[in-house]
């Protein structure tokens, strides 16, 4: 069993829809949770960073962490074609990327 | 400010050949990392360097060596390439600001080993 599980998709939704992306994990030591966006043939870029449980909002993006269920989510409101990308979750038991564990990524397409 | 740069962008090797992947960052970051990305596997850490002069193994170091040449540059060497090393390789550097750590990734090197 992988430490971090992420549905690879692909996920295809119409423009303007609310998108929900999720990851589950097994290691209860994880405290730092991230979402990266990766456009085709580009490097990942950090989208959201959350420490411990709770919600964090940034514009159209909301990250949620539920440590009791070992479940994290990324919501995208009013989705745009420019949001089409692969979204990777990542998590860490402490600061320092030496133990950073990535999900395999979910490929998302927003259709105009 | 170019961020993280990688060369080459694409390379084809024959089994047994060697090559060095180059990475440089101009953000004055201490920590640098090499990852490989394979379909269905996510990103896996090969080696990292917490600071100039130090390097450590990550999750999948076998078949690779690294050199932290100075604060800016971190290279990855394949001494004898194998088809299993066909992958996309990403270099990254990290900035820490309070609780948040931000990794900045380069554009990647696509490697095909025949």
XYZ file of C-alpha atoms in Angstrom:
226
model
C 0.000 0.000 0.000
C 1.290 3.439 -0.934
C 1.697 6.012 1.820
C -0.281 8.523 -0.232
C -3.113 7.529 -2.555
C -4.480 9.811 -5.240
C -6.951 8.934 -7.989
C -5.065 9.513 -11.259
C -8.235 10.349 -13.188
C -8.497 11.656 -15.792
C -11.177 14.049 -14.577
C -13.076 16.149 -17.097
C -15.570 18.860 -16.057
C -17.300 21.809 -17.787
C -16.082 25.363 -17.302
C -17.535 27.000 -14.212
C -17.969 23.743 -12.275
C -16.659 23.170 -8.774
C -13.827 20.656 -8.820
C -12.926 18.421 -5.892
C -9.560 16.663 -5.810
C -8.616 14.317 -2.991
C -5.806 12.331 -1.406
C -5.764 9.813 1.396
C -2.731 8.854 3.422
C -1.705 6.241 5.940
C 1.099 7.910 7.938
C -0.373 9.733 10.936
C 2.919 11.634 11.369
C 2.245 13.843 8.346
C 1.736 17.451 9.438
C 2.509 19.556 6.355
C 0.237 19.233 3.341
C 0.700 20.690 -0.102
C -0.972 20.845 -3.476
C 1.100 21.345 -6.594
C -0.134 22.153 -10.096
C 1.798 20.788 -13.062
C 1.087 21.895 -16.601
C 1.983 19.551 -19.435
C 5.756 19.287 -19.951
C 6.476 21.729 -17.105
C 7.742 21.417 -13.556
C 5.289 21.386 -10.626
C 4.496 24.685 -8.910
C 3.252 25.079 -5.369
C -0.421 25.999 -5.201
C -1.432 25.571 -1.554
C 0.456 24.872 1.670
C -1.277 23.862 4.900
C 0.101 23.028 8.299
C -1.897 20.572 10.433
C -5.693 20.422 10.134
C -8.186 22.950 8.878
C -9.017 24.962 5.789
C -7.033 27.442 3.770
C -8.454 29.618 1.036
C -6.644 31.480 -1.748
C -8.834 33.027 -4.394
C -10.772 30.256 -6.162
C -8.794 27.525 -4.380
C -9.558 25.974 -0.989
C -7.442 23.309 0.682
C -8.896 21.165 3.449
C -7.090 18.801 5.788
C -8.869 16.238 7.959
C -6.166 14.508 9.978
C -8.658 12.331 11.860
C -9.719 10.743 8.560
C -6.256 11.052 6.958
C -7.848 12.846 4.026
C -7.010 16.061 2.210
C -8.931 17.910 -0.491
C -8.456 20.720 -2.955
C -11.540 22.564 -4.208
C -11.497 24.766 -7.288
C -14.459 27.143 -7.669
C -15.566 28.661 -10.989
C -13.122 26.407 -12.832
C -11.433 27.801 -15.946
C -9.820 26.092 -18.967
C -6.506 27.473 -17.671
C -6.935 25.214 -14.611
C -6.437 22.174 -16.871
C -3.333 20.494 -15.464
C -2.182 17.618 -13.279
C -2.626 18.259 -9.555
C -0.303 16.525 -7.132
C -0.785 16.306 -3.412
C 2.282 16.063 -1.193
C 2.826 15.718 2.516
C 5.613 15.739 5.067
C 6.047 14.778 8.725
C 8.356 17.758 9.311
C 9.883 20.718 7.486
C 12.508 19.753 4.951
C 11.649 17.935 1.727
C 13.802 14.910 2.559
C 10.711 12.955 3.581
C 8.213 14.656 1.293
C 5.841 12.089 -0.214
C 3.912 12.867 -3.387
C 0.678 11.396 -4.662
C 0.723 10.207 -8.256
C -1.313 13.176 -9.466
C -4.809 13.700 -10.885
C -5.086 14.858 -14.479
C -7.826 17.509 -14.766
C -9.379 18.946 -17.927
C -11.788 21.902 -17.856
C -13.897 21.985 -21.014
C -14.994 25.409 -22.389
C 15.682 36.028 -12.127
C 15.587 32.702 -14.018
C 14.608 30.533 -11.007
C 15.700 26.904 -11.464
C 17.235 25.975 -14.801
C 18.056 22.510 -16.107
C 20.080 21.258 -19.055
C 19.605 19.413 -21.297
C 15.852 19.470 -21.944
C 15.878 16.114 -23.683
C 18.463 13.337 -24.072
C 18.618 9.889 -25.651
C 21.233 7.483 -24.338
C 22.209 3.942 -25.120
C 22.438 1.411 -22.310
C 25.789 1.752 -20.551
C 26.446 5.346 -21.581
C 27.021 8.035 -18.980
C 25.751 11.576 -18.716
C 25.407 14.469 -16.299
C 22.236 16.465 -15.784
C 22.903 20.049 -14.811
C 20.825 22.212 -12.475
C 21.312 25.779 -11.287
C 19.242 28.178 -9.164
C 19.666 31.914 -8.752
C 17.463 32.359 -5.671
C 20.226 31.852 -3.068
C 18.506 28.763 -1.639
C 20.442 26.400 0.595
C 18.566 23.175 -0.173
C 18.440 21.499 -3.571
C 16.854 18.248 -4.723
C 16.752 15.795 -7.616
C 13.519 13.914 -8.367
C 12.388 11.517 -11.024
C 8.805 11.350 -12.249
C 7.403 8.171 -13.761
C 3.822 7.453 -14.864
C 1.713 6.252 -11.942
C 4.543 6.802 -9.444
C 4.438 10.488 -8.637
C 7.701 12.264 -7.854
C 10.396 10.275 -6.060
C 13.448 11.797 -4.419
C 16.805 10.601 -5.749
C 19.299 12.773 -3.820
C 19.226 16.033 -1.964
C 21.658 18.620 -0.661
C 20.682 20.492 2.489
C 23.516 22.969 2.046
C 26.648 23.572 0.034
C 29.110 20.730 0.635
C 26.562 18.139 1.810
C 24.585 15.520 -0.095
C 22.326 12.679 1.049
C 20.430 9.801 -0.498
C 16.728 9.950 -1.067
C 14.242 7.187 -1.790
C 15.731 5.912 -5.079
C 19.504 6.687 -5.208
C 20.800 3.498 -6.869
C 22.520 4.142 -10.197
C 23.002 7.861 -9.560
C 25.626 10.189 -8.105
C 25.408 13.884 -7.334
C 27.712 16.842 -6.861
C 26.875 20.098 -5.119
C 29.389 22.189 -6.981
C 28.573 25.432 -5.143
C 25.495 27.058 -3.661
C 23.947 27.573 -7.104
C 24.649 24.280 -8.864
C 23.638 20.668 -8.172
C 24.374 18.030 -10.821
C 23.106 14.476 -11.226
C 25.266 11.839 -12.907
C 24.291 8.529 -14.428
C 27.478 6.464 -14.678
C 26.057 3.563 -16.692
C 22.551 4.268 -17.924
C 19.904 1.529 -17.858
C 16.461 1.442 -19.529
C 14.907 1.592 -16.033
C 16.320 5.116 -15.751
C 14.094 6.336 -18.573
C 12.149 9.080 -16.838
C 11.607 12.805 -16.464
C 14.088 14.341 -14.030
C 13.306 17.454 -12.023
C 15.629 19.594 -9.974
C 14.192 21.750 -7.196
C 15.334 24.227 -4.578
C 13.554 25.250 -1.389
C 12.804 28.529 0.325
C 11.662 28.472 3.948
C 9.596 31.333 5.348
C 8.284 30.654 8.851
C 6.168 27.491 8.765
C 5.907 27.419 4.993
C 8.416 25.750 2.723
C 8.150 26.402 -0.989
C 9.845 24.149 -3.493
C 10.683 25.664 -6.855
C 11.037 23.158 -9.671
C 12.960 23.387 -12.888
C 11.390 22.586 -16.283
C 12.672 19.005 -16.285
C 14.960 16.808 -18.387
C 13.341 14.021 -20.395
C 15.704 11.054 -20.594
C 15.234 8.027 -22.822
C 17.595 5.081 -22.392
C 17.538 2.568 -25.201
